[in-house]
PDB file of C-alpha atoms and ligand atoms in Angstrom:
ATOM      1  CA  UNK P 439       0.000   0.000   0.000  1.00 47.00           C
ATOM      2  CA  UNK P 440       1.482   3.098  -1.157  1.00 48.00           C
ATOM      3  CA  UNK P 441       2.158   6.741   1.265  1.00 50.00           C
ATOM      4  CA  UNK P 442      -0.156   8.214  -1.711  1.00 55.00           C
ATOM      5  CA  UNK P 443      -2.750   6.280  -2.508  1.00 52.00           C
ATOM      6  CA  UNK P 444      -3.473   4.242   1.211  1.00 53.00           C
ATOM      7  CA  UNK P 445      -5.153   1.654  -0.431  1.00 53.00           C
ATOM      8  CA  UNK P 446      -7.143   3.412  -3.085  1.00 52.00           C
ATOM      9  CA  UNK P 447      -6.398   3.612  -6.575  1.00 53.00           C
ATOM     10  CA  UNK P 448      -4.494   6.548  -7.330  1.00 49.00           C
ATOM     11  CA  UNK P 449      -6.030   9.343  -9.566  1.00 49.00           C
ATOM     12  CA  UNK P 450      -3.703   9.258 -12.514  1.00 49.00           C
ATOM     13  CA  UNK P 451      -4.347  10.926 -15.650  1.00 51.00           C
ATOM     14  CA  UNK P 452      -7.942  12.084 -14.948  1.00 68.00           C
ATOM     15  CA  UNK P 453      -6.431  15.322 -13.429  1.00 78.00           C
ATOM     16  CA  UNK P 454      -3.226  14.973 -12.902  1.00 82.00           C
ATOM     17  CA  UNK P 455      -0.810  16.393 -15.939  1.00 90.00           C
ATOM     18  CA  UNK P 456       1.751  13.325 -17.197  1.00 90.00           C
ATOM     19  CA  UNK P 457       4.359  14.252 -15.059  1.00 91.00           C
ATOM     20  CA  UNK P 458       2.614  14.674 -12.160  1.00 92.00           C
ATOM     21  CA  UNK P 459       1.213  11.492 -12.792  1.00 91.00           C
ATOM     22  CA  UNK P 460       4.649   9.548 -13.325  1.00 92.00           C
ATOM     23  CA  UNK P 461       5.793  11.435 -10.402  1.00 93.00           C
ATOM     24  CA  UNK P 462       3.175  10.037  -8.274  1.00 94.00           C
ATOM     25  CA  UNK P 463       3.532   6.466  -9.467  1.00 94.00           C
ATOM     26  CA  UNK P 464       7.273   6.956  -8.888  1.00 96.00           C
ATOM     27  CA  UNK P 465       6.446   8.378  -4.669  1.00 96.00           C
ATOM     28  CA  UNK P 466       4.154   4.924  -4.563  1.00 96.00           C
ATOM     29  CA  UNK P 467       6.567   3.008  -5.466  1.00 96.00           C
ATOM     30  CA  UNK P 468       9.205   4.249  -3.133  1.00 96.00           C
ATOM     31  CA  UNK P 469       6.609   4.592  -0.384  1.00 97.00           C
ATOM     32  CA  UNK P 470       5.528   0.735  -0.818  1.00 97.00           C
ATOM     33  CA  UNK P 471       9.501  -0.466  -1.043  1.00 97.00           C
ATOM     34  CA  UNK P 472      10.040   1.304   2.050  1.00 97.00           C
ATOM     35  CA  UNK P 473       6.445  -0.977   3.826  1.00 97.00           C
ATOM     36  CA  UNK P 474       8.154  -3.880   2.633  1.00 97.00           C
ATOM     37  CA  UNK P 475      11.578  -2.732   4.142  1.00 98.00           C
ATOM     38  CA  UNK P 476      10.126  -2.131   7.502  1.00 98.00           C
ATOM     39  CA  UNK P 477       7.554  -5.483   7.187  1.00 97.00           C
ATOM     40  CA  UNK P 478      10.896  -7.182   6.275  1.00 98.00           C
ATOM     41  CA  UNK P 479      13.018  -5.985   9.387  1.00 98.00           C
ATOM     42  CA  UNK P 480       9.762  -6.405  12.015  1.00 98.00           C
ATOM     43  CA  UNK P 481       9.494 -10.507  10.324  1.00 98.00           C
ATOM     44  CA  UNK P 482      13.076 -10.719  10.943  1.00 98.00           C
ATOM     45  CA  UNK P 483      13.049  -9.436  14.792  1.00 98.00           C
ATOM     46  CA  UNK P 484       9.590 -11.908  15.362  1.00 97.00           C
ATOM     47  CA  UNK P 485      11.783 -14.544  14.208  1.00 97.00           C
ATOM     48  CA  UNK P 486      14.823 -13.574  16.379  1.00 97.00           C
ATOM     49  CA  UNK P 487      12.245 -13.430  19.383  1.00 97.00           C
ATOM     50  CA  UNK P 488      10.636 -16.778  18.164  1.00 96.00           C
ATOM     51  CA  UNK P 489      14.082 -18.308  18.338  1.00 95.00           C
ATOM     52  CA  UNK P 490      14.909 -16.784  21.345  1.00 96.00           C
ATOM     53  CA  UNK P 491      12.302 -18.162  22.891  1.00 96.00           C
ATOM     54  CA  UNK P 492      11.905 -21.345  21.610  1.00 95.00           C
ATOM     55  CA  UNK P 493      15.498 -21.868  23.303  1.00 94.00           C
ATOM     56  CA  UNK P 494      14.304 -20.657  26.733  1.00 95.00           C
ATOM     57  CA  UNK P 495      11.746 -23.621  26.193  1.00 95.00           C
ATOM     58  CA  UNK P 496      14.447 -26.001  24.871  1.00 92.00           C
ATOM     59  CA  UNK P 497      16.526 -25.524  28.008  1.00 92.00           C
ATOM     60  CA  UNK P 498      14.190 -25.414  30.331  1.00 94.00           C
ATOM     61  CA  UNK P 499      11.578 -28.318  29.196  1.00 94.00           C
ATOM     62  CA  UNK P 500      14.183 -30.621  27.398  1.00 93.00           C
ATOM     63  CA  UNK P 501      13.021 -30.526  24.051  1.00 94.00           C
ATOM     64  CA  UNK P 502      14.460 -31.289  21.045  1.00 93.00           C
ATOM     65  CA  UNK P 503      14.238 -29.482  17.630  1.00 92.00           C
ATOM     66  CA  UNK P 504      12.661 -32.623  15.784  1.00 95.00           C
ATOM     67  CA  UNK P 505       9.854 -32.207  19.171  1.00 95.00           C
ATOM     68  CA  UNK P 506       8.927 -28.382  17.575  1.00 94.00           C
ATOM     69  CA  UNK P 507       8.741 -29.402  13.834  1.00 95.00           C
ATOM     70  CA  UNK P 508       6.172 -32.272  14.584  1.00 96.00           C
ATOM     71  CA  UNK P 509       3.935 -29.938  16.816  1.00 94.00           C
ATOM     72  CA  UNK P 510       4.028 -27.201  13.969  1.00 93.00           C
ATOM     73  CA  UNK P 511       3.021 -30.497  11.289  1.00 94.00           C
ATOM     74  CA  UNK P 512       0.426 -31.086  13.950  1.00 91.00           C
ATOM     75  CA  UNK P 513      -1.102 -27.249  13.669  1.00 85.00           C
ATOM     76  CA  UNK P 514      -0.693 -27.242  10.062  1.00 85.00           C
ATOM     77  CA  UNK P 515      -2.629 -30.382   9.896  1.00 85.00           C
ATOM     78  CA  UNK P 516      -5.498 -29.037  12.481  1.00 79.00           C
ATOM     79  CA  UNK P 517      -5.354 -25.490  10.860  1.00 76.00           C
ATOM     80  CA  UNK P 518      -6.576 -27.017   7.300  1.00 79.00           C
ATOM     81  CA  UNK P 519      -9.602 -29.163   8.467  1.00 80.00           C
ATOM     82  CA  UNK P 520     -12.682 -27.754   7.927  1.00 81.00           C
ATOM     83  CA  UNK P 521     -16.300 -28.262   8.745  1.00 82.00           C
ATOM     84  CA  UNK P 522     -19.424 -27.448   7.710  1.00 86.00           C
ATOM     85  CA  UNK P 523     -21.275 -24.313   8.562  1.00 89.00           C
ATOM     86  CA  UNK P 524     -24.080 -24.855  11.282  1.00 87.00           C
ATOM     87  CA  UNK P 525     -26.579 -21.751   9.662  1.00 92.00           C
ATOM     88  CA  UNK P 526     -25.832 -21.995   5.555  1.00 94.00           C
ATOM     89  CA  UNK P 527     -24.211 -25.410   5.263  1.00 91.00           C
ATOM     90  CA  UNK P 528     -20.997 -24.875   3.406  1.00 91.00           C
ATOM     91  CA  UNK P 529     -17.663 -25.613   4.113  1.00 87.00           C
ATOM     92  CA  UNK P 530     -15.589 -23.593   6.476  1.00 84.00           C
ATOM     93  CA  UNK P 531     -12.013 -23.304   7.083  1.00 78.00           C
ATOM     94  CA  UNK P 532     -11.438 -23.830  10.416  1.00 71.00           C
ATOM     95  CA  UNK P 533      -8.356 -21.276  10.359  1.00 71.00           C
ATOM     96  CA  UNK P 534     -10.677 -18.539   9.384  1.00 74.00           C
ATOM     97  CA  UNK P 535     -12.946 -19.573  12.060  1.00 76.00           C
ATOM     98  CA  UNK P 536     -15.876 -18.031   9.886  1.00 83.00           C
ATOM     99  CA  UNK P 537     -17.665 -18.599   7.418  1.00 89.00           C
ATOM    100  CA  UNK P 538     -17.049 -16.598   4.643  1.00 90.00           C
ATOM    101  CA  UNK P 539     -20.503 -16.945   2.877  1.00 92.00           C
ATOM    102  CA  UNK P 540     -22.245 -15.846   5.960  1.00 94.00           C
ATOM    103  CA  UNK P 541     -20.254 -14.679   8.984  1.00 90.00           C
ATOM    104  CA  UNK P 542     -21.044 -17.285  11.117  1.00 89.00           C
ATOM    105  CA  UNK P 543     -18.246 -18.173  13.955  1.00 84.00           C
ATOM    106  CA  UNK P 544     -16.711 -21.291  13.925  1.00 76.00           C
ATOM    107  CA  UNK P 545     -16.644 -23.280  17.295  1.00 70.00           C
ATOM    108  CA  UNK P 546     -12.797 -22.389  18.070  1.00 63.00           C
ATOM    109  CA  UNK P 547     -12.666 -19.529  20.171  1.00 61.00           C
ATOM    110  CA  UNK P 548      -9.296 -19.968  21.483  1.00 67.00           C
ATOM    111  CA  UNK P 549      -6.565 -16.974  21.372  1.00 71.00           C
ATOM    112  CA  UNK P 550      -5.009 -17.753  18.179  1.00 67.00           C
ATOM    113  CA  UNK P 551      -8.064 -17.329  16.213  1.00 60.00           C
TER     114      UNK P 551
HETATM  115 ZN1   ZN B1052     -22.265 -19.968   6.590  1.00 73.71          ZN
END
């Protein structure tokens, strides 16, 4: 999402001169490099702090790294079921916890969702 246009298409040529315009395009780009700079450099601190803390855990619970990969396999699994919707009947995702044909919550309440 660009400084400029914050998630609306920008205006362009319908009164904006060429340059202007090209200017403009030029800002939005810059503006959504720089989003992706700081998204970039916030993912790479979460996963400093996820490592960081996964060793706390290690040391103090006797884990191993082999013990983490088979409880994420066991969230990816349980993230993709799905089930059907108790008010229209279609299929839900139970990672959106909602269904997305008519807003109905899914049964999972828990903090992650
Ligand atoms: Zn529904």
């Amino acid at each position: 999402m660009g400084l400029f246009t914050r998630g609306k298409k920008s205006h362009s040529s319908s009164f904006l001169d060429n340059d202007t315009a090209s200017q403009l395009k030029i800002l939005n780009k810059k503006a959504e490099e720089h989003d992706i700079e700081v998204l970039k450099h916030k993912v790479e601190n979460l996963s400093l702090i996820c490592r960081a803390l996964w060793e706390f855990i290690c040391e103090d619970k006797n884990l191993s790294e082999n013990d983490l990969v088979k409880r994420i396999e066991k969230i990816r699994e349980m993230k993709e079921k799905t089930e059907i919707c108790p008010k229209c009947g279609r299929i839900m995702n139970l990672n959106q916890n909602k269904c997305l044909y008519c807003g109905t919550r899914g049964n999972d309440t828990g903090a992650f969702k």
